[in-house]
Coordinates of C-alpha atoms in Angstrom, one line a residue:
X1 CA 8.8 -57.5 -2.1
X2 CA 11.2 -57.6 0.7
X3 CA 10.2 -55.9 4.1
X4 CA 12.8 -52.6 3.0
X5 CA 10.6 -52.3 -0.4
X6 CA 7.5 -52.4 2.3
X7 CA 8.5 -50.5 4.7
X8 CA 10.0 -47.7 1.9
X9 CA 7.1 -48.0 0.4
X10 CA 4.9 -47.2 3.2
X11 CA 6.6 -44.7 4.2
X12 CA 6.0 -42.6 0.5
X13 CA 2.7 -43.2 0.4
X14 CA 1.9 -41.5 3.2
X15 CA 4.3 -38.6 2.8
X16 CA 2.7 -38.5 -0.7
X17 CA -1.1 -38.6 1.4
X18 CA 0.3 -35.4 4.2
X19 CA 2.0 -33.3 1.1
X20 CA -1.6 -34.4 -0.8
X21 CA -3.8 -33.0 2.0
X22 CA -0.9 -30.0 3.1
X23 CA -2.6 -28.8 -1.0
X24 CA -5.4 -29.8 -0.2
X25 CA -8.4 -26.0 -0.3
X26 CA -11.2 -25.6 1.4
X27 CA -14.2 -23.8 -0.2
X28 CA -15.8 -20.9 1.9
X29 CA -18.0 -20.2 -0.2
X30 CA -20.3 -22.5 -1.8
X31 CA -22.0 -20.6 -4.9
X32 CA -25.8 -20.8 -2.8
X33 CA -26.3 -19.8 0.7
X34 CA -24.6 -18.1 3.7
X35 CA -25.5 -20.8 6.1
X36 CA -21.1 -20.4 7.1
X37 CA -21.4 -16.9 7.6
X38 CA -22.7 -14.8 10.4
X39 CA -23.5 -11.0 9.6
X40 CA -22.6 -8.4 11.8
X41 CA -23.8 -5.2 10.8
X42 CA -22.8 -1.5 13.2
X43 CA -25.9 -0.4 14.8
X44 CA -27.7 -3.7 15.2
X45 CA -27.8 -7.0 17.0
X46 CA -24.8 -10.5 15.2
X47 CA -26.9 -12.0 12.7
X48 CA -29.1 -9.4 12.1
X49 CA -28.8 -9.0 8.3
X50 CA -30.3 -5.3 8.0
X51 CA -32.2 -5.0 4.4
X52 CA -30.4 -8.5 2.8
X53 CA -27.4 -6.5 2.8
X54 CA -25.2 -9.4 2.6
X55 CA -26.8 -11.9 -0.5
X56 CA -26.2 -14.2 -2.8
X57 CA -26.6 -13.2 -6.9
X58 CA -25.9 -16.3 -9.5
X59 CA -22.9 -18.0 -7.5
X60 CA -21.8 -14.6 -6.1
X61 CA -21.6 -12.7 -2.5
X62 CA -23.1 -9.7 -3.2
X63 CA -22.7 -6.5 -0.8
X64 CA -25.8 -4.9 -2.5
X65 CA -28.0 -1.9 -0.9
X66 CA -31.0 -2.3 -3.2
X67 CA -33.2 -1.9 0.1
X68 CA -31.0 0.6 2.0
X69 CA -32.9 4.3 2.5
X70 CA -29.4 5.9 4.0
X71 CA -25.8 4.1 5.5
X72 CA -26.3 5.8 8.8
X73 CA -23.0 4.8 9.4
X74 CA -24.0 0.4 9.2
X75 CA -20.6 -0.7 8.2
X76 CA -20.9 -4.1 8.0
X77 CA -19.1 -7.6 8.1
X78 CA -20.0 -11.0 7.0
X79 CA -18.1 -13.4 9.0
X80 CA -17.3 -17.0 8.3
X81 CA -18.0 -19.1 11.3
X82 CA -14.6 -20.9 12.1
X83 CA -11.1 -19.2 12.8
X84 CA -7.7 -19.3 11.3
X85 CA -4.3 -19.2 12.2
X86 CA -1.2 -19.6 8.9
X87 CA -3.2 -20.3 5.7
X88 CA -3.3 -18.9 2.2
X89 CA -6.6 -17.2 1.3
X90 CA -8.1 -16.8 -2.5
X91 CA -10.3 -14.9 -3.5
X92 CA -12.3 -12.8 -5.9
X93 CA -13.9 -9.5 -6.2
X94 CA -15.8 -6.8 -8.3
X95 CA -17.2 -3.3 -7.4
X96 CA -20.4 -3.1 -9.0
X97 CA -21.8 1.2 -9.8
X98 CA -23.6 0.5 -6.8
X99 CA -22.7 3.1 -4.1
X100 CA -24.7 5.7 -1.3
X101 CA -23.9 9.0 -1.6
X102 CA -23.7 9.6 2.6
X103 CA -21.4 7.6 3.1
X104 CA -17.7 8.5 3.8
X105 CA -16.2 9.4 0.6
X106 CA -13.7 7.2 1.8
X107 CA -15.9 4.4 0.5
X108 CA -16.3 4.8 -2.8
X109 CA -14.9 2.2 -4.7
X110 CA -14.5 0.1 -1.2
X111 CA -13.5 -2.6 0.7
X112 CA -12.3 -5.0 2.2
X113 CA -12.2 -8.7 3.9
X114 CA -10.7 -8.0 7.1
X115 CA -8.7 -11.3 9.3
X116 CA -6.7 -12.9 12.6
X117 CA -10.4 -10.7 13.5
X118 CA -12.3 -10.4 16.7
X119 CA -14.5 -13.3 17.5
X120 CA -18.0 -11.7 16.2
X121 CA -19.9 -13.1 18.6
X122 CA -17.7 -10.9 21.0
X123 CA -18.6 -7.4 18.6
X124 CA -20.9 -5.5 20.7
X125 CA -23.7 -3.8 19.0
X126 CA -22.8 -0.2 18.3
X127 CA -18.7 -0.9 17.6
X128 CA -17.9 0.0 14.2
X129 CA -15.0 -2.0 13.1
X130 CA -14.7 -5.6 14.0
X131 CA -10.3 -5.8 16.1
X132 CA -8.5 -6.5 13.6
X133 CA -6.8 -6.8 9.8
X134 CA -7.8 -4.9 6.7
X135 CA -6.3 -6.8 2.6
X136 CA -8.0 -3.8 1.5
X137 CA -9.8 -3.8 -1.8
X138 CA -9.0 -0.1 -3.6
X139 CA -10.3 1.1 -7.6
X140 CA -9.4 3.2 -9.7
X141 CA -11.3 7.1 -8.3
X142 CA -10.1 9.3 -11.0
X143 CA -9.1 8.6 -14.9
X144 CA -5.6 8.5 -14.7
X145 CA -5.0 9.1 -10.9
X146 CA -3.2 6.4 -9.0
X147 CA -4.9 4.0 -6.5
X148 CA -3.8 0.9 -5.8
X149 CA -5.6 -2.4 -4.2
X150 CA -4.8 -4.9 -1.7
X151 CA -3.6 -2.1 0.9
X152 CA -3.2 -3.0 4.7
X153 CA -6.2 -1.2 7.1
X154 CA -4.9 -1.8 10.6
X155 CA -8.5 -1.0 13.3
X156 CA -8.2 -1.2 16.7
X157 CA -4.8 -2.6 15.0
X158 CA -0.8 -2.0 14.4
X159 CA 2.0 -3.8 12.4
X160 CA 5.7 -4.5 11.7
X161 CA 6.7 -2.5 8.4
X162 CA 10.2 -2.5 7.2
X163 CA 11.3 -3.0 10.6
X164 CA 9.6 -0.6 11.9
X165 CA 6.1 -0.3 13.9
X166 CA 4.0 1.9 11.3
X167 CA 1.6 4.3 12.5
X168 CA -0.9 4.9 9.6
X169 CA -4.4 3.3 9.6
X170 CA -3.4 1.9 6.3
X171 CA -0.5 1.3 4.0
X172 CA -0.5 1.0 1.1
X173 CA 0.5 -2.0 -1.4
X174 CA 3.0 -1.6 -4.8
X175 CA -0.1 -2.7 -6.8
X176 CA -1.5 -0.7 -10.2
X177 CA -4.2 0.3 -10.7
X178 CA -7.3 -2.0 -11.7
X179 CA -10.8 -0.7 -13.8
X180 CA -13.9 -1.0 -10.8
X181 CA -15.6 -3.4 -13.0
X182 CA -13.3 -6.6 -13.3
X183 CA -12.9 -9.1 -11.8
X184 CA -9.5 -8.8 -9.6
X185 CA -7.6 -11.7 -7.9
X186 CA -6.6 -11.8 -4.2
X187 CA -4.6 -13.5 -2.8
X188 CA -3.6 -13.6 1.4
X189 CA -0.9 -16.1 3.2
X190 CA -0.3 -15.2 7.1
X191 CA 1.4 -16.8 9.2
X192 CA 0.2 -16.7 12.9
X193 CA 2.1 -13.1 14.1
X194 CA 5.0 -14.0 12.3
X195 CA 4.4 -12.8 8.9
X196 CA 1.2 -10.9 6.2
X197 CA 1.8 -11.8 2.5
X198 CA -0.4 -10.6 0.0
X199 CA -0.8 -10.6 -3.6
X200 CA -2.9 -8.4 -6.3
X201 CA -3.6 -11.3 -9.6
X202 CA -0.5 -13.5 -7.9
X203 CA 2.0 -10.2 -7.6
X204 CA 3.0 -9.9 -3.9
X205 CA 2.4 -6.3 -3.3
X206 CA 2.6 -5.9 0.0
X207 CA 4.7 -8.0 3.6
X208 CA 4.6 -7.1 7.0
X209 CA 5.3 -8.3 9.8
X210 CA 4.0 -8.7 13.7
X211 CA 0.2 -8.4 13.5
X212 CA -1.3 -7.2 16.5
X213 CA -3.4 -5.6 19.1
X214 CA -3.0 -1.2 18.8
X215 CA -4.2 1.6 17.2
X216 CA -7.1 3.2 16.8
X217 CA -9.8 4.2 14.4
X218 CA -12.0 1.1 16.1
X219 CA -15.4 1.8 19.0
X220 CA -17.4 1.4 21.3
X221 CA -15.5 -2.1 22.0
X222 CA -15.4 -4.2 24.9
X223 CA -12.3 -2.9 26.8
X224 CA -11.5 -6.1 28.1
X225 CA -10.9 -7.6 24.1
X226 CA -8.2 -4.5 23.6
X227 CA -5.4 -5.7 25.2
X228 CA -2.8 -4.0 23.3
X229 CA 0.5 -4.7 22.1
X230 CA -1.4 -9.0 21.7
X231 CA -0.2 -10.3 19.1
X232 CA -2.3 -12.2 16.8
X233 CA -2.0 -15.7 16.3
X234 CA -5.4 -15.8 14.1
X235 CA -9.1 -15.0 14.3
X236 CA -12.0 -14.6 12.2
X237 CA -12.0 -13.4 8.4
X238 CA -15.1 -11.3 7.2
X239 CA -16.0 -9.4 3.9
X240 CA -16.4 -5.9 4.6
X241 CA -19.7 -3.8 3.7
X242 CA -19.4 0.4 4.3
X243 CA -22.1 1.8 1.8
X244 CA -19.7 0.3 -1.8
X245 CA -21.9 -2.0 -3.5
X246 CA -18.8 -5.3 -4.5
X247 CA -19.5 -8.9 -5.5
X248 CA -17.0 -11.5 -4.4
X249 CA -16.9 -15.6 -5.2
X250 CA -13.4 -18.4 -5.4
X251 CA -13.1 -18.1 -2.4
X252 CA -10.6 -21.0 -0.8
X253 CA -8.4 -21.8 1.8
X254 CA -6.2 -23.7 2.9
X255 CA -4.1 -24.7 5.9
X256 CA -0.3 -24.0 6.2
X257 CA 1.4 -26.5 8.7

């Protein structure tokens, strides 16, 4: 084997290894415990998983309100302990039949995954929503009424949609409406502060650009954290609890160059 052949073989091997590494998926939930996650619930200190809101049940992360005596605006989030910037996140979700009737009406068959979120350690005890962007999940509320899933909501943030800054807190996707008791596959593809793509069951349903700090909805935050106009190039991923029971599984991520 001559030197040129050896060099070419090594180059091909290195390229193959790089490609293989780029295709690697990191499992975020091991199906056994929440050791890699941190809870933050409104009115409670960081790490206080009030009434065991977030729990592992038969290999799934479950939002469960069995031990609640009332919702009392306990909007909660379960954050993965590591921030991400450019990535492809995959997950599956299904609502349960549990809903706290003293929660706001809009929370019925409604949940979400927050991303590009502020560090959960900077969320104040009485701050209701993290400054973040949300992949919102909805299910059918009334028979025959359209209620798409894979939408975008923006607590303390703003995005560019169709080339313009969109003033709406939530932007609906083009997805169909799903029943509450079926598993739905979600994909979230994020390229730092340039492009975000939402998919539902493999189909693209929404895209927007330039996620940034701004707007309202989030309350009682540390003013030094909310720098309006600052582009969001990365942040934390959090699963939401807001009065509606839901389950998550098959949560994995692939970091993009």
